[in-house]
PDB file of C-alpha atoms in Angstrom:
ATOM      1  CA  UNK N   1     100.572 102.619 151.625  1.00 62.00           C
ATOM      2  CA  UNK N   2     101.853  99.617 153.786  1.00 78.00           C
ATOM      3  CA  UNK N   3     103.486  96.397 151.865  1.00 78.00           C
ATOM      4  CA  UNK N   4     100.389  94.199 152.875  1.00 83.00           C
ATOM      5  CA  UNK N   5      97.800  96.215 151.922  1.00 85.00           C
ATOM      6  CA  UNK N   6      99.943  97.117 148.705  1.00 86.00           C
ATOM      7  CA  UNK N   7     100.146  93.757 148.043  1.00 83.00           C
ATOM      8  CA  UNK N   8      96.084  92.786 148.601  1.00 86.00           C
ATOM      9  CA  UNK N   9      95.266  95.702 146.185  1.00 86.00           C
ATOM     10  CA  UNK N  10      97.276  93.998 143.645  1.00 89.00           C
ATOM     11  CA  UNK N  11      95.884  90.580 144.289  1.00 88.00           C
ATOM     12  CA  UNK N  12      92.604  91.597 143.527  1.00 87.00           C
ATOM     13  CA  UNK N  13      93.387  93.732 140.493  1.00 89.00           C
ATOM     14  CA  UNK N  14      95.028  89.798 139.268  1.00 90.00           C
ATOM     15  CA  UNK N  15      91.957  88.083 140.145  1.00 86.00           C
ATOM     16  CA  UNK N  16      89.368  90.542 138.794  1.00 85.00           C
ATOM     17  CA  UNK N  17      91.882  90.715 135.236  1.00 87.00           C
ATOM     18  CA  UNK N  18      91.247  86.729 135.605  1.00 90.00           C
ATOM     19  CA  UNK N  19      88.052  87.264 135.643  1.00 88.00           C
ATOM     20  CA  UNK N  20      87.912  85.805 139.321  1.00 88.00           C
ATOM     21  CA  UNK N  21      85.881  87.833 140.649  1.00 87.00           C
ATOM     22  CA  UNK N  22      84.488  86.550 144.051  1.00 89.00           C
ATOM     23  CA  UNK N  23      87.827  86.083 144.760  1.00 90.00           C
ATOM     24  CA  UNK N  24      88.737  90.138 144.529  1.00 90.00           C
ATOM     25  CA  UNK N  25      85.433  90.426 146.294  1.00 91.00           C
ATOM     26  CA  UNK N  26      86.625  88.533 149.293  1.00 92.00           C
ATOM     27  CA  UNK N  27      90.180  90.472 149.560  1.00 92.00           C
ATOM     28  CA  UNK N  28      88.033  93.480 148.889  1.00 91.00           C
ATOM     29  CA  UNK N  29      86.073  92.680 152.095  1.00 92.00           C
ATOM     30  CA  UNK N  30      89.110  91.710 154.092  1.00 92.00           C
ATOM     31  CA  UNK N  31      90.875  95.190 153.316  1.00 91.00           C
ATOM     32  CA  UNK N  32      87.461  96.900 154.190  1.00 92.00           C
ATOM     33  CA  UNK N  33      87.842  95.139 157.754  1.00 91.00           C
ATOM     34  CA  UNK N  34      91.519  95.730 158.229  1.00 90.00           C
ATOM     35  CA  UNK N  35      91.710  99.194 156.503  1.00 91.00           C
ATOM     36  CA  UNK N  36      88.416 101.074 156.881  1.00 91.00           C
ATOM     37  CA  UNK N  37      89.655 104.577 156.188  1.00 91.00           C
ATOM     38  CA  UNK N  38      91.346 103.098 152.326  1.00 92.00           C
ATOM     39  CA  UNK N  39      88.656 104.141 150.164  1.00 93.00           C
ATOM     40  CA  UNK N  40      89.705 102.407 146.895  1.00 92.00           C
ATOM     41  CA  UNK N  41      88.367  98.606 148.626  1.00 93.00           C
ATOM     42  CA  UNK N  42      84.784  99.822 149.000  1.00 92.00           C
ATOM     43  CA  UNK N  43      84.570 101.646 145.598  1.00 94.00           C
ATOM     44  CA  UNK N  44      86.349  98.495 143.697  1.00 93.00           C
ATOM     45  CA  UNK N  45      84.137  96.134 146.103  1.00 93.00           C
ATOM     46  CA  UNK N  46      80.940  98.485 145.113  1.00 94.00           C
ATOM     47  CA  UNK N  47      81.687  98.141 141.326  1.00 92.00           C
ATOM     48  CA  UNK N  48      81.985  93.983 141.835  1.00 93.00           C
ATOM     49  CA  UNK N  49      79.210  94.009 143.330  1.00 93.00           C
ATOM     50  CA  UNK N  50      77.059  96.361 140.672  1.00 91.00           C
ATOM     51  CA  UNK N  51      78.291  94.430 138.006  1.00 88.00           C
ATOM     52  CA  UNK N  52      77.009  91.171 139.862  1.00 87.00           C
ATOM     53  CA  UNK N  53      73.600  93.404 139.732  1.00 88.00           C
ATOM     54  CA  UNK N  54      73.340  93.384 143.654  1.00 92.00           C
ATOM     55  CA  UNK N  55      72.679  97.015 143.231  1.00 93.00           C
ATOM     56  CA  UNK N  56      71.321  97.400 147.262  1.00 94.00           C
ATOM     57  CA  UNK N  57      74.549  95.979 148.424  1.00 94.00           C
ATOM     58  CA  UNK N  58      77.057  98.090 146.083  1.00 95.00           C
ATOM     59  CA  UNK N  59      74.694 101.278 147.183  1.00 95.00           C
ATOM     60  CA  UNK N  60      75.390  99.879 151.046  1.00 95.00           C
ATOM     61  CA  UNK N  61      78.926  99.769 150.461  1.00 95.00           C
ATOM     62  CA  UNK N  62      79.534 103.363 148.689  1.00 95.00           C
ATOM     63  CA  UNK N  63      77.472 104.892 152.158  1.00 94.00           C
ATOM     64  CA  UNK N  64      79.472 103.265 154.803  1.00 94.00           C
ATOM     65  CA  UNK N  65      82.521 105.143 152.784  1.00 95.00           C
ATOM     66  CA  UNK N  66      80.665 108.298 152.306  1.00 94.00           C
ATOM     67  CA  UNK N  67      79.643 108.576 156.161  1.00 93.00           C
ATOM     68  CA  UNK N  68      83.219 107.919 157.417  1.00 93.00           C
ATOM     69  CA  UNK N  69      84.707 110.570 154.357  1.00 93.00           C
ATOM     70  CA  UNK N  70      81.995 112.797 154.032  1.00 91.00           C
ATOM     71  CA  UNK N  71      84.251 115.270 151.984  1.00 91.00           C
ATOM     72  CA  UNK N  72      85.705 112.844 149.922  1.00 93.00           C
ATOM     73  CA  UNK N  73      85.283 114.054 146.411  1.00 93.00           C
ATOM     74  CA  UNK N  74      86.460 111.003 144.460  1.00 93.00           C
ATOM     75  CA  UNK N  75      84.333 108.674 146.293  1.00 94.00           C
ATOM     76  CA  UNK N  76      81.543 111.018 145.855  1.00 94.00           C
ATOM     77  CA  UNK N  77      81.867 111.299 142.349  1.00 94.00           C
ATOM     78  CA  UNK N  78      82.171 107.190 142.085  1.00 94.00           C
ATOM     79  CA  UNK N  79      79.023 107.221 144.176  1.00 95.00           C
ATOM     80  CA  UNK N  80      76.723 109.541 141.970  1.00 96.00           C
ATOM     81  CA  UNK N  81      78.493 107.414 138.892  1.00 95.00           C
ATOM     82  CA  UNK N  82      76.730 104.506 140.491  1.00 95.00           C
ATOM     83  CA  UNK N  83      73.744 106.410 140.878  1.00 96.00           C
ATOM     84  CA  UNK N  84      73.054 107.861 137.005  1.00 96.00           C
ATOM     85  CA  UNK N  85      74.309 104.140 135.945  1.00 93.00           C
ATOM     86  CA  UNK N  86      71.089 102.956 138.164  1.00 93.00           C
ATOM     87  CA  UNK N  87      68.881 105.842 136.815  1.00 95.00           C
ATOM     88  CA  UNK N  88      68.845 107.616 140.202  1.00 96.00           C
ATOM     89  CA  UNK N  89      69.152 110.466 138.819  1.00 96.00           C
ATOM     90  CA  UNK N  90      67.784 112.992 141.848  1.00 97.00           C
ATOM     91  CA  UNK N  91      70.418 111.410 144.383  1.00 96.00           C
ATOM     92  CA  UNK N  92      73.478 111.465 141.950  1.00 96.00           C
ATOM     93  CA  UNK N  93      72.569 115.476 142.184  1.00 96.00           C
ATOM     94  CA  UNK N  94      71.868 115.400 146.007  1.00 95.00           C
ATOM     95  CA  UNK N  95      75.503 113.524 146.283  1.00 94.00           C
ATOM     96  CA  UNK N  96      77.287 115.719 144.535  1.00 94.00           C
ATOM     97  CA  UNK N  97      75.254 119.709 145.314  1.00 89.00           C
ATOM     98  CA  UNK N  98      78.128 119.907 148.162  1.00 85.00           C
ATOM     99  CA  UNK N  99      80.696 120.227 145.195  1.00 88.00           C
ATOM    100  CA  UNK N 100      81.178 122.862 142.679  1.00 83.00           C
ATOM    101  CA  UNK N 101      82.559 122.738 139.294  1.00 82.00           C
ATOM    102  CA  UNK N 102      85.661 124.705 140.992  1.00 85.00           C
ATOM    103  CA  UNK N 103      86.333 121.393 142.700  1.00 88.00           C
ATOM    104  CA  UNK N 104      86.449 119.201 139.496  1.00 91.00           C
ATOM    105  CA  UNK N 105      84.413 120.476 136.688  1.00 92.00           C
ATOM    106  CA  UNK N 106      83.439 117.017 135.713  1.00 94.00           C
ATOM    107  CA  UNK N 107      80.315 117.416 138.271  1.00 94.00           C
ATOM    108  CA  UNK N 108      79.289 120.100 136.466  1.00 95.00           C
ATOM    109  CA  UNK N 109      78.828 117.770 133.735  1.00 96.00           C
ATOM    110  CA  UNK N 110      77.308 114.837 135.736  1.00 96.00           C
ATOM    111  CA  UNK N 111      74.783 116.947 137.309  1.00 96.00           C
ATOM    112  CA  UNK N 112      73.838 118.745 134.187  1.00 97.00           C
ATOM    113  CA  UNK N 113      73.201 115.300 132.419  1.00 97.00           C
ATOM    114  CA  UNK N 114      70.988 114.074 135.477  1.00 98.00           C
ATOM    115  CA  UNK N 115      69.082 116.773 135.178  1.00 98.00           C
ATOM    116  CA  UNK N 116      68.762 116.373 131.229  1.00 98.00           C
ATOM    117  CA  UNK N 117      67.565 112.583 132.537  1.00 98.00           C
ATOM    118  CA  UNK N 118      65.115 114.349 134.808  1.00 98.00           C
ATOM    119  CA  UNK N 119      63.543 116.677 132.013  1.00 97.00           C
ATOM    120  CA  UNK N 120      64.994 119.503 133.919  1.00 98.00           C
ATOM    121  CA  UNK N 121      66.795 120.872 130.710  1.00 98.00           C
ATOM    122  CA  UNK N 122      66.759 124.503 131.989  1.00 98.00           C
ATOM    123  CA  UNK N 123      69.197 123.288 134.694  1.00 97.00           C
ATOM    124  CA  UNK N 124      70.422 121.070 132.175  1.00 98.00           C
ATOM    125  CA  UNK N 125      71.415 123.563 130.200  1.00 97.00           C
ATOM    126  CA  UNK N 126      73.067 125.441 133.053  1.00 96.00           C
ATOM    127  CA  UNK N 127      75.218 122.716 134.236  1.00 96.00           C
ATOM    128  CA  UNK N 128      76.083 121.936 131.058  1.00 96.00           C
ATOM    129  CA  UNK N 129      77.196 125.219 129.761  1.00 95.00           C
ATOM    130  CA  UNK N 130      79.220 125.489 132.662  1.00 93.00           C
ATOM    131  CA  UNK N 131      81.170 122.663 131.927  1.00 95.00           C
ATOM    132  CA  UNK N 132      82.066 123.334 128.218  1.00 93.00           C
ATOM    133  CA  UNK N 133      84.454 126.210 128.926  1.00 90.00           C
ATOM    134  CA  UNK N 134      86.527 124.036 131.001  1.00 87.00           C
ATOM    135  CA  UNK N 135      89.446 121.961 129.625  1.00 80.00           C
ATOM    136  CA  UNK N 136      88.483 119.152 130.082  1.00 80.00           C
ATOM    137  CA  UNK N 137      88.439 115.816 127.687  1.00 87.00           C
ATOM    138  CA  UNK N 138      87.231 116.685 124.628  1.00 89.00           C
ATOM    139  CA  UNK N 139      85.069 113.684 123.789  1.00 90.00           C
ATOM    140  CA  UNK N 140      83.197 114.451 126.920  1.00 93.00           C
ATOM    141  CA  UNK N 141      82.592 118.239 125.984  1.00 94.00           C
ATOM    142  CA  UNK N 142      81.296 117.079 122.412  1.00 93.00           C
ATOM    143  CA  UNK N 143      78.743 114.647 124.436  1.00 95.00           C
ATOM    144  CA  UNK N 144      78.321 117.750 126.272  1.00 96.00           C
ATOM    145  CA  UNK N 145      77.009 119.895 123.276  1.00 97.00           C
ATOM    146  CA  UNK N 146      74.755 117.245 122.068  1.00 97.00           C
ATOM    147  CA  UNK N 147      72.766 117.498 125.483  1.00 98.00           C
ATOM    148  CA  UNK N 148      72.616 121.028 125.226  1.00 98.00           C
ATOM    149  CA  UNK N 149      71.335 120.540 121.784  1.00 98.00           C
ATOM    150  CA  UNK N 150      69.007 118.228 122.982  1.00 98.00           C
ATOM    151  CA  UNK N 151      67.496 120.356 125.448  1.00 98.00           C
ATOM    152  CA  UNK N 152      66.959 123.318 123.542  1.00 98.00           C
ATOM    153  CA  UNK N 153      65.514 121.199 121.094  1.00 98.00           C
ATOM    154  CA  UNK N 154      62.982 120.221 124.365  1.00 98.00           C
ATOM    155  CA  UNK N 155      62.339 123.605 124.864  1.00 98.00           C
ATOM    156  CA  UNK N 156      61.523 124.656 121.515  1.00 98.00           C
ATOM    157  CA  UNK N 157      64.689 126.708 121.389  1.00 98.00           C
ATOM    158  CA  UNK N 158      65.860 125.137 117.613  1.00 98.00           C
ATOM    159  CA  UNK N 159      68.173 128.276 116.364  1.00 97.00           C
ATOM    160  CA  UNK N 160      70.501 127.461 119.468  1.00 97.00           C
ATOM    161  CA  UNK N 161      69.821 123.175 119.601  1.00 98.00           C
ATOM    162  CA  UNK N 162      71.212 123.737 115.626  1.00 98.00           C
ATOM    163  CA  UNK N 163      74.154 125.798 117.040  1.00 97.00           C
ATOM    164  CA  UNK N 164      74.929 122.792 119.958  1.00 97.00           C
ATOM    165  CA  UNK N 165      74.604 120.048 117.770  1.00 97.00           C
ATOM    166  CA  UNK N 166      77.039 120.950 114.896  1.00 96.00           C
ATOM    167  CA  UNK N 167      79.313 121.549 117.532  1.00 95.00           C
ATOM    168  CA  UNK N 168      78.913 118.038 119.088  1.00 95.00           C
ATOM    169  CA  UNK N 169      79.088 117.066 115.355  1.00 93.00           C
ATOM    170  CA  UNK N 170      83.023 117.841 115.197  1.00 90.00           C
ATOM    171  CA  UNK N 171      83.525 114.872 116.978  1.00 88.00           C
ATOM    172  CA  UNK N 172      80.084 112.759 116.565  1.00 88.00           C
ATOM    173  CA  UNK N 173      80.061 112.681 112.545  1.00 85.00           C
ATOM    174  CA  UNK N 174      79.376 109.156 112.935  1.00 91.00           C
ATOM    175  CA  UNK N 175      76.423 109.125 115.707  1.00 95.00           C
ATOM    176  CA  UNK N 176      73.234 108.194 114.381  1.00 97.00           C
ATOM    177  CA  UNK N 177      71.473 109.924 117.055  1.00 97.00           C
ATOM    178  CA  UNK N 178      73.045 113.166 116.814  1.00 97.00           C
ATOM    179  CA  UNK N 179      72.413 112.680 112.663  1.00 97.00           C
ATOM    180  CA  UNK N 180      68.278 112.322 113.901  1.00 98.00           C
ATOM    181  CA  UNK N 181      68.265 115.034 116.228  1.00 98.00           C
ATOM    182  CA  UNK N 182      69.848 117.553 113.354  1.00 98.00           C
ATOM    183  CA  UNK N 183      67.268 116.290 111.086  1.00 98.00           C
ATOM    184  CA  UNK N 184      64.360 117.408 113.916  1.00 98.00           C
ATOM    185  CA  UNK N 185      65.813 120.397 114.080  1.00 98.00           C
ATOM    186  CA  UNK N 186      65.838 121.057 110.623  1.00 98.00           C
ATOM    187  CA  UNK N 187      62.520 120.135 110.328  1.00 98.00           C
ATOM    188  CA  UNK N 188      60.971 122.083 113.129  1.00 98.00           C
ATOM    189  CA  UNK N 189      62.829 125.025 111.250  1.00 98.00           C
ATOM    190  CA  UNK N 190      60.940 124.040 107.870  1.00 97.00           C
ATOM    191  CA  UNK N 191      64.139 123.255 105.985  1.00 97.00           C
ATOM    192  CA  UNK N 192      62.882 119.662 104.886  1.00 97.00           C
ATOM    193  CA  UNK N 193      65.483 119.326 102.260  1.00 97.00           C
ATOM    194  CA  UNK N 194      68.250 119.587 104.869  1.00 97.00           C
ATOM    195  CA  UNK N 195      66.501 117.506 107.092  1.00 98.00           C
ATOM    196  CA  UNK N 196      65.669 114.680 104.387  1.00 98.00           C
ATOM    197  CA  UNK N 197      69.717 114.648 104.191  1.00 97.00           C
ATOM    198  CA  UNK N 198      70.263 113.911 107.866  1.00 97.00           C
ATOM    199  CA  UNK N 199      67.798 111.253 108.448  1.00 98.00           C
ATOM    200  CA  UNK N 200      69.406 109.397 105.354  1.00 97.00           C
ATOM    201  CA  UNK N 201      72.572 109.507 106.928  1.00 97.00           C
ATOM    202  CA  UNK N 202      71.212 108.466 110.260  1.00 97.00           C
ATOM    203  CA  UNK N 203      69.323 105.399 108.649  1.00 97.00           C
ATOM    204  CA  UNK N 204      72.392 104.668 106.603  1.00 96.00           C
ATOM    205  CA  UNK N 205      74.213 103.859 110.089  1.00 96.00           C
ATOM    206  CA  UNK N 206      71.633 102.410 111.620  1.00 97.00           C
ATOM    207  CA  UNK N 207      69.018 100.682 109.668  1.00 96.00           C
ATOM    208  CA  UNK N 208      66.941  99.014 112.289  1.00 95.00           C
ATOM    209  CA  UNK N 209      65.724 101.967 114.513  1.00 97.00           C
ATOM    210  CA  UNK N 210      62.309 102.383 114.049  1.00 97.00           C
ATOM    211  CA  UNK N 211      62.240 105.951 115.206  1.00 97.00           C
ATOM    212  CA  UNK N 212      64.332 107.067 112.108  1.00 98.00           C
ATOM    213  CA  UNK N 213      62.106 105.539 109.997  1.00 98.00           C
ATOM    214  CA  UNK N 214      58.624 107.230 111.471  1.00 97.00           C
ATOM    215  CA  UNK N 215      60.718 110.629 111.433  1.00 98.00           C
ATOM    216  CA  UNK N 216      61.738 109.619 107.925  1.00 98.00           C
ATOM    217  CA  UNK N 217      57.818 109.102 107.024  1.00 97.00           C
ATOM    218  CA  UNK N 218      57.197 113.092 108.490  1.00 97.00           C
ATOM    219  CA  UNK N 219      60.296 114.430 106.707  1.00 98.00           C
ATOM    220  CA  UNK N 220      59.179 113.056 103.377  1.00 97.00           C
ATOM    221  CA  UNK N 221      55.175 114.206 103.900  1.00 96.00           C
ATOM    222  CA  UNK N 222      56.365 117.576 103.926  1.00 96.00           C
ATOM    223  CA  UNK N 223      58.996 117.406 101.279  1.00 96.00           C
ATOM    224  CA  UNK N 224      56.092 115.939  98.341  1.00 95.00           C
ATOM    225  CA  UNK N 225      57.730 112.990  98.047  1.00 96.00           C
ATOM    226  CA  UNK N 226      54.560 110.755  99.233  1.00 96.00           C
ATOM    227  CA  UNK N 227      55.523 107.398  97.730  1.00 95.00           C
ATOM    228  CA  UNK N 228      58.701 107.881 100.102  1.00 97.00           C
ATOM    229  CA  UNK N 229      57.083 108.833 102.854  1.00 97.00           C
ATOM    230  CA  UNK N 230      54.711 105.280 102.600  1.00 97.00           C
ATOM    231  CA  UNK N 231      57.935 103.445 102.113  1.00 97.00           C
ATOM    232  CA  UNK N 232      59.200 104.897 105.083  1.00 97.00           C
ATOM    233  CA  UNK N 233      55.958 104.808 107.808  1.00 97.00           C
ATOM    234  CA  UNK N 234      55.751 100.854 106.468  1.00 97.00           C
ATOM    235  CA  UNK N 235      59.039 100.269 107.020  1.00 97.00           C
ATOM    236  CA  UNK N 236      58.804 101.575 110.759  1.00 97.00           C
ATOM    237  CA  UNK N 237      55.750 100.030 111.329  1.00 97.00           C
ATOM    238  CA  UNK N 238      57.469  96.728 110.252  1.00 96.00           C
ATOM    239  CA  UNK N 239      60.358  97.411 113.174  1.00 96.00           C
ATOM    240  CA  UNK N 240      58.155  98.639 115.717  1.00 94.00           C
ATOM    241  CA  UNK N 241      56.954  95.671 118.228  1.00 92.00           C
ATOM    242  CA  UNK N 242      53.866  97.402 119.395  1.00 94.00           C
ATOM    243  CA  UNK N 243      51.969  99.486 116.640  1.00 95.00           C
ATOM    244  CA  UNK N 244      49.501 102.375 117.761  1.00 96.00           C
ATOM    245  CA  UNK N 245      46.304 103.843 115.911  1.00 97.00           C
ATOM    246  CA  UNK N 246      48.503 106.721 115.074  1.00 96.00           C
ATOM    247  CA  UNK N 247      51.452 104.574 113.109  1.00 97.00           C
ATOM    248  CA  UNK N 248      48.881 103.456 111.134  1.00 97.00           C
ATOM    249  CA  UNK N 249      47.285 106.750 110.647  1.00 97.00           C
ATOM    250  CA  UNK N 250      50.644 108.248 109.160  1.00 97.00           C
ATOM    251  CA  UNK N 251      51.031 105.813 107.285  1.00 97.00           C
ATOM    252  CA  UNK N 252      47.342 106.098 105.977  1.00 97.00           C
ATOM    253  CA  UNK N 253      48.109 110.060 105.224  1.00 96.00           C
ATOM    254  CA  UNK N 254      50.974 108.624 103.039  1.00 97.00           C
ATOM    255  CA  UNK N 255      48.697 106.127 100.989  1.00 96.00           C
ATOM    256  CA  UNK N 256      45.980 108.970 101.056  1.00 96.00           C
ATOM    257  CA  UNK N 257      48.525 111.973  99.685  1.00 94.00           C
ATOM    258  CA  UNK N 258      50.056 109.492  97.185  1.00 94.00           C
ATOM    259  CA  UNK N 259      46.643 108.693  95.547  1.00 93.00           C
ATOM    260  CA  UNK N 260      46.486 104.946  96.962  1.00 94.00           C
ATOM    261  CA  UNK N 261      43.142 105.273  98.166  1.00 94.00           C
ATOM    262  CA  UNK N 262      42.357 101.925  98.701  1.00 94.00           C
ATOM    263  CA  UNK N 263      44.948 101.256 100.977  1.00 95.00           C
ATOM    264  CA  UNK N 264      44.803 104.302 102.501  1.00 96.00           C
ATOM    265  CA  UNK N 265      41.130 103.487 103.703  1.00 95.00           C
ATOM    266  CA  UNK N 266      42.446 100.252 105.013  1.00 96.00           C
ATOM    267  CA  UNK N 267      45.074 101.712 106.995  1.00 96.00           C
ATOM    268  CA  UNK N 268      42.134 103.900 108.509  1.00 96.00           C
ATOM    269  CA  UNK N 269      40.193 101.461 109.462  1.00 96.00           C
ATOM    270  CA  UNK N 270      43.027  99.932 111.420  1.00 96.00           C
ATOM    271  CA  UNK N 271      43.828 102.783 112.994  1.00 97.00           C
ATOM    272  CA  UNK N 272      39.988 103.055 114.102  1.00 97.00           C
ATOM    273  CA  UNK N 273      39.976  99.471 115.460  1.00 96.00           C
ATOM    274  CA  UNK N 274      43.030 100.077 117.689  1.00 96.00           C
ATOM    275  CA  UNK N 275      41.402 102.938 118.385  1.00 97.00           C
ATOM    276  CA  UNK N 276      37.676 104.636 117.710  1.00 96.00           C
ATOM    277  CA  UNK N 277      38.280 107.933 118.879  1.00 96.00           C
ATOM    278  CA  UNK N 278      41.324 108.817 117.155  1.00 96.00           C
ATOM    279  CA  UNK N 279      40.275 111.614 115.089  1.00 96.00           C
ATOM    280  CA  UNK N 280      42.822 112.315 113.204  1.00 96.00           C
ATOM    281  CA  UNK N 281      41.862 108.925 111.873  1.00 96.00           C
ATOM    282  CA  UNK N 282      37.859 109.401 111.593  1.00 96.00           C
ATOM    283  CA  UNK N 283      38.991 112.463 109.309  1.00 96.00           C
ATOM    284  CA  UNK N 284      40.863 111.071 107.209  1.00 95.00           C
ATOM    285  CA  UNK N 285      38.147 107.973 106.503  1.00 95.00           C
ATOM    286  CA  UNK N 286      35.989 110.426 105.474  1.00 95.00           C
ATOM    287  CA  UNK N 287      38.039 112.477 103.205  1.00 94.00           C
ATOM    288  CA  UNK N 288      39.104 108.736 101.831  1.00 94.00           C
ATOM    289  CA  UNK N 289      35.876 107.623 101.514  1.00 93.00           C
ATOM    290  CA  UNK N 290      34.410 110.681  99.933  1.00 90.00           C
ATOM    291  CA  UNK N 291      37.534 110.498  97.092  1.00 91.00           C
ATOM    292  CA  UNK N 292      36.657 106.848  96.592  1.00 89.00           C
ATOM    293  CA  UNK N 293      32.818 107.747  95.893  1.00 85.00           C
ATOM    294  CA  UNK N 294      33.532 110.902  93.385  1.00 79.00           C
ATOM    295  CA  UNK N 295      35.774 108.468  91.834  1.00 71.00           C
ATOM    296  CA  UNK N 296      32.931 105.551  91.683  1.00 60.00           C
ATOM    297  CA  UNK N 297      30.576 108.342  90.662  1.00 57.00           C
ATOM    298  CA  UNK N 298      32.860 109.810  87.939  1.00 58.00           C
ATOM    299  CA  UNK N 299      33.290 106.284  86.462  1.00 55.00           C
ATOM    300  CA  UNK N 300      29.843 104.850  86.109  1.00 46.00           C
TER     301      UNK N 300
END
């Protein structure tokens, strides 16, 4: 590398620490011009520009280096970075299907996880796999093993998502994601105990997701413990910004299986407004309102 360009390099690595950043853009631009084969100018000048969200120019940028260095692996793998960060998934795989995970077994990874994006978790899977028996950073094999949890989980496969995820647990004891997805898994395998455990934890580090809550509601329905499971289905419906006739009709089998009858025909009746055909709701109206008439009839 010549002194001048040397130099330029580290005057925009100043002004972008600065936080000057049309500054770096404009060396960044100059370098492109006067050095068109140095590929570090149009990745840093693609990344300036991304962050400025001026996602079409970044994507110009990261071709015009791609078409002169076709083979270019690092710039490739920059590129189809750029790509997943813009959820373009499809042409992060198409950049990088040249490559193999002999070449740098991190594309195994970033394919795999683009195609977990995709709801391809098959090739997911595949990718994935592939890229846990390499030696790479650990940290990214753990994230690793929670995708391939996650897609056996999508493909009903829950033996194997349970073997995946307490791997990726090693490192992840503190995720409140991977915490819900072992408490799916445990439920789709009918241990509800075990699952009730996880989805405490996962609420217990994060207390304002409302899916943990409605999975909280299930887990507690099939455990017995109704009043819980109302607690829990209000809770998320208090979170959640736009409630559905079926929030309301969980939360109506709570009310309905802890003997709050009353309520539970309200919650129906919600349900039914939002909407008329849900049937799960029209059933359990009638079971309500048949309970609320024995007991009328029982009284009087």
């Amino acid at each position: 590398m010549d002194y001048r360009l040397q130099h330029k390099i580290k005057q925009a690595k100043e002004y972008e620490a600065q936080g000057k950043f049309l500054h770096a853009i404009q060396i960044y631009r100059s370098l492109i011009d006067d050095y068109p084969d140095y590929a570090e100018s149009y990745i840093s000048l693609a990344e300036l520009y991304n962050m400025y969200g001026k996602k079409e120019s970044a994507e110009k940028i990261f071709n015009q280096i791609t078409e002169k260095q076709p083979d270019n692996l690092d710039v490739k793998t920059y590129f189809a970075e750029f790509l997943i960060k813009n959820e373009e998934w499809q042409k992060a795989v198409d950049m990088l299907s040249g490559f193999s995970s002999e070449d740098d077994p991190f594309i195994s990874y970033l394919i795999g996880y683009s195609y977990f994006k995709m709801g391809n978790f098959e090739l997911a899977k595949v990718f994935l796999l592939n890229f846990v028996i390499t030696d790479e950073d650990p940290e990214l094999i753990h994230n690793a093993y929670y995708f391939i949890a996650r897609s056996d989980f999508e493909l009903k496969q829950y033996e194997p998502a349970l073997k995946f995820a307490k791997k990726a647990e090693v490192l992840f004891s503190d995720n409140w994601q991977l915490m819900l997805l072992l408490a799916k898994i445990y439920y789709r395998l009918d241990m509800f105990m075990h699952s009730a455990d996880w989805i405490r934890k996962a609420i217990g580090l994060n207390n304002k997701e409302p899916e943990l809550y409605h999975w909280a509601g299930k887990i507690y329905l099939k455990t017995g413990d109704f009043k819980k499971a109302k607690d829990y289905f209000a809770e998320y419906i208090d979170l959640k910004e736009e409630i559905s006739s079926n929030d309301y009709t969980f939360l109506a089998h709570a009310c309905l299986k802890a003997g709050k009858l009353k309520e539970a025909l309200d919650y129906y009746n919600t349900a039914l407004k939002l909407d008329p055909e849900n049937k799960s709701a029209i059933e359990g109206k009638e079971k309500t309102s048949s309970l609320l008439n024995n007991n009328m009839a029982s009284d009087a």
